[in-house]
Coordinates of N, CA and C in Angstrom, one line a residue:
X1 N -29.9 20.7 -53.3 CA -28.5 20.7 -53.8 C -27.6 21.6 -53.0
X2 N -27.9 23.1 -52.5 CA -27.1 23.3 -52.1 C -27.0 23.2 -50.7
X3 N -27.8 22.5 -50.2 CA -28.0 21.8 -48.2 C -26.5 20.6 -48.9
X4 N -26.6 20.0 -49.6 CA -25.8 19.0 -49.8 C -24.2 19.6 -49.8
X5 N -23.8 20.7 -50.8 CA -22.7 21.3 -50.6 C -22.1 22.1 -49.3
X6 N -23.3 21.8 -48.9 CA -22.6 22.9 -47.2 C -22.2 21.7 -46.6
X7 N -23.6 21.2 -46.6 CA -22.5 19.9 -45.4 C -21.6 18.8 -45.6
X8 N -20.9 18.5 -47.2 CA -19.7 18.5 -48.0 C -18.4 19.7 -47.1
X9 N -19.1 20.8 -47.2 CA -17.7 21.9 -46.9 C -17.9 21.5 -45.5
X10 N -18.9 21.6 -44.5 CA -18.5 21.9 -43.4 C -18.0 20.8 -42.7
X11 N -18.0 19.7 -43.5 CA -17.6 17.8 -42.7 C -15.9 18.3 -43.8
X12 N -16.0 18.8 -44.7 CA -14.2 19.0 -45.2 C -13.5 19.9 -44.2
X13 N -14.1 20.8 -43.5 CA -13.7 22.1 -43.3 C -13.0 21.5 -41.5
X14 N -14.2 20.6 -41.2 CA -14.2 19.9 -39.4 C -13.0 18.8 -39.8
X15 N -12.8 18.0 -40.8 CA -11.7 17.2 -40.9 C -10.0 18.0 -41.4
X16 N -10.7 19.0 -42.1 CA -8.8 20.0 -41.9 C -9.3 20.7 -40.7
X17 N -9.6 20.8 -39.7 CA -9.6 21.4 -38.6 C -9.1 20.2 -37.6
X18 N -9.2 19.2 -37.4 CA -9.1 18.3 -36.8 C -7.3 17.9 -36.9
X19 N -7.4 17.6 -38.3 CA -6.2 17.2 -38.7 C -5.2 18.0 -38.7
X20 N -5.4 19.3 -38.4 CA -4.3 20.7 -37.5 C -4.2 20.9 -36.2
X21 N -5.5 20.7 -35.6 CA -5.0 20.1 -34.3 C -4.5 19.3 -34.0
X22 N -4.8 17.6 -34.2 CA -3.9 16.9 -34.1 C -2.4 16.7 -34.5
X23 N -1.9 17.5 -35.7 CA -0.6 17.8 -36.0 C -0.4 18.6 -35.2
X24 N -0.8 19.7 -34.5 CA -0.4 21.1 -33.7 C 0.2 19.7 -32.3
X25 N -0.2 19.3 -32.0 CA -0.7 18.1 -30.7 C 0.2 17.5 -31.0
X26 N 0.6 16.6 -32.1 CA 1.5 15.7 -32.0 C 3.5 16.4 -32.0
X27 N 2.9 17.5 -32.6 CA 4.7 18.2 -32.5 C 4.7 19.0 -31.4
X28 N 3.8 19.2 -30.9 CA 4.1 19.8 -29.1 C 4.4 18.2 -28.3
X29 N 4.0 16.9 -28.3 CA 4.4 15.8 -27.7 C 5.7 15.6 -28.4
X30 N 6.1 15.4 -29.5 CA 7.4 15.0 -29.8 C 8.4 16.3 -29.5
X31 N 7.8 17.3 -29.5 CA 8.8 18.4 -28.5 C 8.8 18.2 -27.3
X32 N 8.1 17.6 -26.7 CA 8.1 17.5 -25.2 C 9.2 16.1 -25.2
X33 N 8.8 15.0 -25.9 CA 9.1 14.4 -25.9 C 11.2 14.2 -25.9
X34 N 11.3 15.0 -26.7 CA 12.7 14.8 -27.5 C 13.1 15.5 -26.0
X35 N 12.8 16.6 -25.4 CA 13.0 17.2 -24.4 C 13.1 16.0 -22.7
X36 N 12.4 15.1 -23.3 CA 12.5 14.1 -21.9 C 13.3 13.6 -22.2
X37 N 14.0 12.9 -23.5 CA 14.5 12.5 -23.6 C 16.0 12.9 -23.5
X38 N 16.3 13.9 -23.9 CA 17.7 14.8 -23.4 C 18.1 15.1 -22.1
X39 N 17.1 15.1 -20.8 CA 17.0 14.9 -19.8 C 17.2 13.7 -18.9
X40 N 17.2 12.6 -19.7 CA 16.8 11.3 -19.7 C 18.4 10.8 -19.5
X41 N 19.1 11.4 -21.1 CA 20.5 11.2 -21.0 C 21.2 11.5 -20.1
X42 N 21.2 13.0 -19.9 CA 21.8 14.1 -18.8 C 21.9 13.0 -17.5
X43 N 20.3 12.5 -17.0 CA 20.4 11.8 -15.9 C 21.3 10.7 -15.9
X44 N 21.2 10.0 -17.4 CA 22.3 8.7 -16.7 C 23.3 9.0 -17.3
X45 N 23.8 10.1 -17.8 CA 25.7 10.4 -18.0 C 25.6 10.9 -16.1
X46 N 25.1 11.9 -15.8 CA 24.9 12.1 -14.2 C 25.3 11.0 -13.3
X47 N 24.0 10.3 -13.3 CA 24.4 9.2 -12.4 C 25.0 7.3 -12.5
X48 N 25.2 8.1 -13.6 CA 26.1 6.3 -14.2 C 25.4 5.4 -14.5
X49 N 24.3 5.5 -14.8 CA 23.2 4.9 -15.0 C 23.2 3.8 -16.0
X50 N 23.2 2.4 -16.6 CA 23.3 1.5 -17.6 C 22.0 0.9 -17.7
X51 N 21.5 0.5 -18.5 CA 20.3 -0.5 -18.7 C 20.7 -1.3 -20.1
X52 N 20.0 -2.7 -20.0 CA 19.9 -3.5 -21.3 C 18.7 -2.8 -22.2
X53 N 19.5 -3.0 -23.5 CA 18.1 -2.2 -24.4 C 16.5 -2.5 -24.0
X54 N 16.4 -3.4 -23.0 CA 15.0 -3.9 -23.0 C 14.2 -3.0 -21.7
X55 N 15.5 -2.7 -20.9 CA 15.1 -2.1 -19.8 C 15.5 -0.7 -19.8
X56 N 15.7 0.0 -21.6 CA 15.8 1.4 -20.9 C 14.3 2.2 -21.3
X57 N 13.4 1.5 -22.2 CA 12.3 1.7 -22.1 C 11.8 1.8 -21.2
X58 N 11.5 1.2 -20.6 CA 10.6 0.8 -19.0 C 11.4 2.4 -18.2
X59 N 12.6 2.4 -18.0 CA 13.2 3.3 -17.2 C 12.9 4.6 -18.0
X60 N 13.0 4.9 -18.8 CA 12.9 6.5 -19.3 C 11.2 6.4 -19.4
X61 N 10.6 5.5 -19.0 CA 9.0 6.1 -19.1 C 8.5 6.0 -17.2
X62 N 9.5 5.4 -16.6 CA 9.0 5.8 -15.2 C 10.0 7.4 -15.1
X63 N 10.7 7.6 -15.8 CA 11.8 8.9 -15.4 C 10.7 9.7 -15.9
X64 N 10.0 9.6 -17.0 CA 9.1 10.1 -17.7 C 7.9 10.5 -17.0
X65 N 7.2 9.8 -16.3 CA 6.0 10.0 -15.3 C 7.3 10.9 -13.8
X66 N 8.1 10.7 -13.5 CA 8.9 11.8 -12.4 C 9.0 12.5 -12.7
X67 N 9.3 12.8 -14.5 CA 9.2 14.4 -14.4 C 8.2 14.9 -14.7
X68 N 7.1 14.4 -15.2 CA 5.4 15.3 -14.7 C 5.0 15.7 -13.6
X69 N 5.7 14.9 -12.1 CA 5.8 14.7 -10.7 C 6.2 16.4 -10.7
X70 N 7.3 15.8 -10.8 CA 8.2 17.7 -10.4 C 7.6 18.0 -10.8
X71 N 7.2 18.5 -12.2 CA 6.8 19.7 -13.0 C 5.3 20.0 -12.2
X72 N 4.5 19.1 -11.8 CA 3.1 18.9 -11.3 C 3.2 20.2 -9.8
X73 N 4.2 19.5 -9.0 CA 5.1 20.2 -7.8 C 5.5 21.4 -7.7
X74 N 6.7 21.3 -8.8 CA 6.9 22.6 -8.8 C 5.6 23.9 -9.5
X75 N 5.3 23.4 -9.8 CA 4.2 24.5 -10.7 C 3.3 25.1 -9.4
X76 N 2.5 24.0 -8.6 CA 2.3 24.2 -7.4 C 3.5 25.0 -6.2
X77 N 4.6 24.9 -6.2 CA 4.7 25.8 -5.3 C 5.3 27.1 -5.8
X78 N 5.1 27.3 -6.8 CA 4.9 28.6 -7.8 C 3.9 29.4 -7.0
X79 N 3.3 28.8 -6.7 CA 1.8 29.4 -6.3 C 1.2 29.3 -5.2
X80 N 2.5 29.1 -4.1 CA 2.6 29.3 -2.7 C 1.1 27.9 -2.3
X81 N 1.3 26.2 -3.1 CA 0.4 25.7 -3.1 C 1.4 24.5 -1.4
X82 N 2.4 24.9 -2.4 CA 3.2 23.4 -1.6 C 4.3 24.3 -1.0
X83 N 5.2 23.9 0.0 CA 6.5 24.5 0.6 C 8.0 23.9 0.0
X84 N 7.8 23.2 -1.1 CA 8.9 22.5 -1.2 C 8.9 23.0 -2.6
X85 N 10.0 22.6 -3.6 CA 10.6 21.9 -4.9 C 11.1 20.7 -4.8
X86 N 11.1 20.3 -5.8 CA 11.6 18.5 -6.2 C 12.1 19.0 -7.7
X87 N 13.3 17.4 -7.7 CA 14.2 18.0 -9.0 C 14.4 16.3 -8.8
X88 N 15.3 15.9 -10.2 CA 15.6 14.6 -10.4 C 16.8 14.8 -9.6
X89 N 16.5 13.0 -9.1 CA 18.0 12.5 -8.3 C 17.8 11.2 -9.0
X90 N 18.8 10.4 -8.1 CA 19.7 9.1 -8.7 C 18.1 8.4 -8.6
X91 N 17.3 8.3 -7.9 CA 15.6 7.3 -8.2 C 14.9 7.9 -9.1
X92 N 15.5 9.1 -10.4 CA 14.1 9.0 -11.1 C 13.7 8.5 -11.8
X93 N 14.1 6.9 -12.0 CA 14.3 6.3 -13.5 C 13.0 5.1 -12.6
X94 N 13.2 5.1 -10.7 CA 12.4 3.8 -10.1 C 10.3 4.1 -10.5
X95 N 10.3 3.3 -10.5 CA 8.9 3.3 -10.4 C 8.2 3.2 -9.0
X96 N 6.8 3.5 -9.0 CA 6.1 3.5 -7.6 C 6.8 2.9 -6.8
X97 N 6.5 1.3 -7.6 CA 6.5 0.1 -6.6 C 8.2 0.1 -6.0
X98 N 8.7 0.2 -7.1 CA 10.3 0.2 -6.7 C 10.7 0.8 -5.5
X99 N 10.0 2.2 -5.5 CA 10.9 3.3 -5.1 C 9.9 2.4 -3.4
X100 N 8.6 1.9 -3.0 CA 8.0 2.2 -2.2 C 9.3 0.5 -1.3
X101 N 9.3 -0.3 -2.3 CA 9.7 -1.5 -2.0 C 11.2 -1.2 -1.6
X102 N 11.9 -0.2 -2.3 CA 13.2 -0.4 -1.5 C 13.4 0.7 -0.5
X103 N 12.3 1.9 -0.2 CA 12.3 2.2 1.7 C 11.6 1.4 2.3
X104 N 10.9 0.2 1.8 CA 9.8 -0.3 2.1 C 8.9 0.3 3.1
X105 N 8.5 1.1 2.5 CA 7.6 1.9 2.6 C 7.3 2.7 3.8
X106 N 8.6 3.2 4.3 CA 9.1 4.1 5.4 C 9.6 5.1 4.4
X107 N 9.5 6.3 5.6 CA 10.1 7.4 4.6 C 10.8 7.7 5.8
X108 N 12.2 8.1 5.9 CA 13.1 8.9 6.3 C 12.8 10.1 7.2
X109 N 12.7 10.3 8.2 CA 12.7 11.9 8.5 C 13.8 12.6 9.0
X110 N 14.3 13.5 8.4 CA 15.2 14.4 9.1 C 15.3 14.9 10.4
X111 N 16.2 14.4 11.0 CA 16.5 14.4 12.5 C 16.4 16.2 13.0
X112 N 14.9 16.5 14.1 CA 14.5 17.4 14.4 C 13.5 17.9 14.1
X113 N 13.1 17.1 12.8 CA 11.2 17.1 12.4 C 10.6 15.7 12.7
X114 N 9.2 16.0 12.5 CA 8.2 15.4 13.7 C 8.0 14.9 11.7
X115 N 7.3 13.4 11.9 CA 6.3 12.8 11.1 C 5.4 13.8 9.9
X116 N 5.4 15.5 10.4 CA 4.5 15.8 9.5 C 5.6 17.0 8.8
X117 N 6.8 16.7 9.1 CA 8.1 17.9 8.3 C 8.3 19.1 9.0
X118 N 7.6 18.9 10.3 CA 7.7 20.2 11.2 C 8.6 20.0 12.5
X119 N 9.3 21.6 12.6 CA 10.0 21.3 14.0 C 9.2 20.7 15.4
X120 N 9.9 20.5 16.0 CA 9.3 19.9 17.0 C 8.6 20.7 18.0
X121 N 7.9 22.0 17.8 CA 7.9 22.9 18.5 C 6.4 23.2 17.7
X122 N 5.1 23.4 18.5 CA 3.9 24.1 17.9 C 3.6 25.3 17.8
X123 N 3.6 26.1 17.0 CA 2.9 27.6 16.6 C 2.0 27.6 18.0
X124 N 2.0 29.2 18.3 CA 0.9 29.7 19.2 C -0.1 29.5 19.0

């Protein structure tokens, strides 16, 4: 009888443990969340941005994967990982394919750096 009441408490005890985490979990995402989303605005009062209701879904969840990008980025060069920062501009709403399809798939280099971001000149 009492093997029976323990493992009553301890299967009650693992389900309010569970179900605090997962609430702890779900209001740290809807804080994150509400927070992408205020960013989300910011960007398209910023950049004039319009979508049909069908397409601002799609757009605030690719703006949504860019800003994990930065945040991924910047956290790394916090920590002397990367030499750059990145911040939202007028593509952070494009997705992969978009963004790859309209440089098609050239990237730009700044006149005076070489293919790898470096001046044209090699270290000793």
């Amino acid at each position: 009888m009492f093997h029976k009441f323990t493992v009553l408490f301890l299967v009650a005890a693992s389900v309010v443990a569970v179900s605090a985490i997962s609430s702890k979990a779900l209001s740290l995402l809807a804080a994150g969340n509400h927070e992408d989303h205020k960013q989300f605005e910011e960007f398209k009062k910023n950049f004039n941005k319009q979508y049909t209701p069908e397409e601002e879904k799609t757009r605030f969840q690719n703006f949504q994967k860019t800003l994990r990008h930065i945040e991924e980025n910047n956290a790394k060069f916090a920590k002397g990982e990367v030499s750059h920062t990145e911040g939202i501009n007028q593509f952070s709403d494009l997705s992969a394919d978009e963004w790859a399809q309209r440089n098609h798939g050239h990237v730009i280099i700044p006149e005076g750096l070489n293919q790898f971001g470096e001046h044209g000149f090699k270290k000793p």
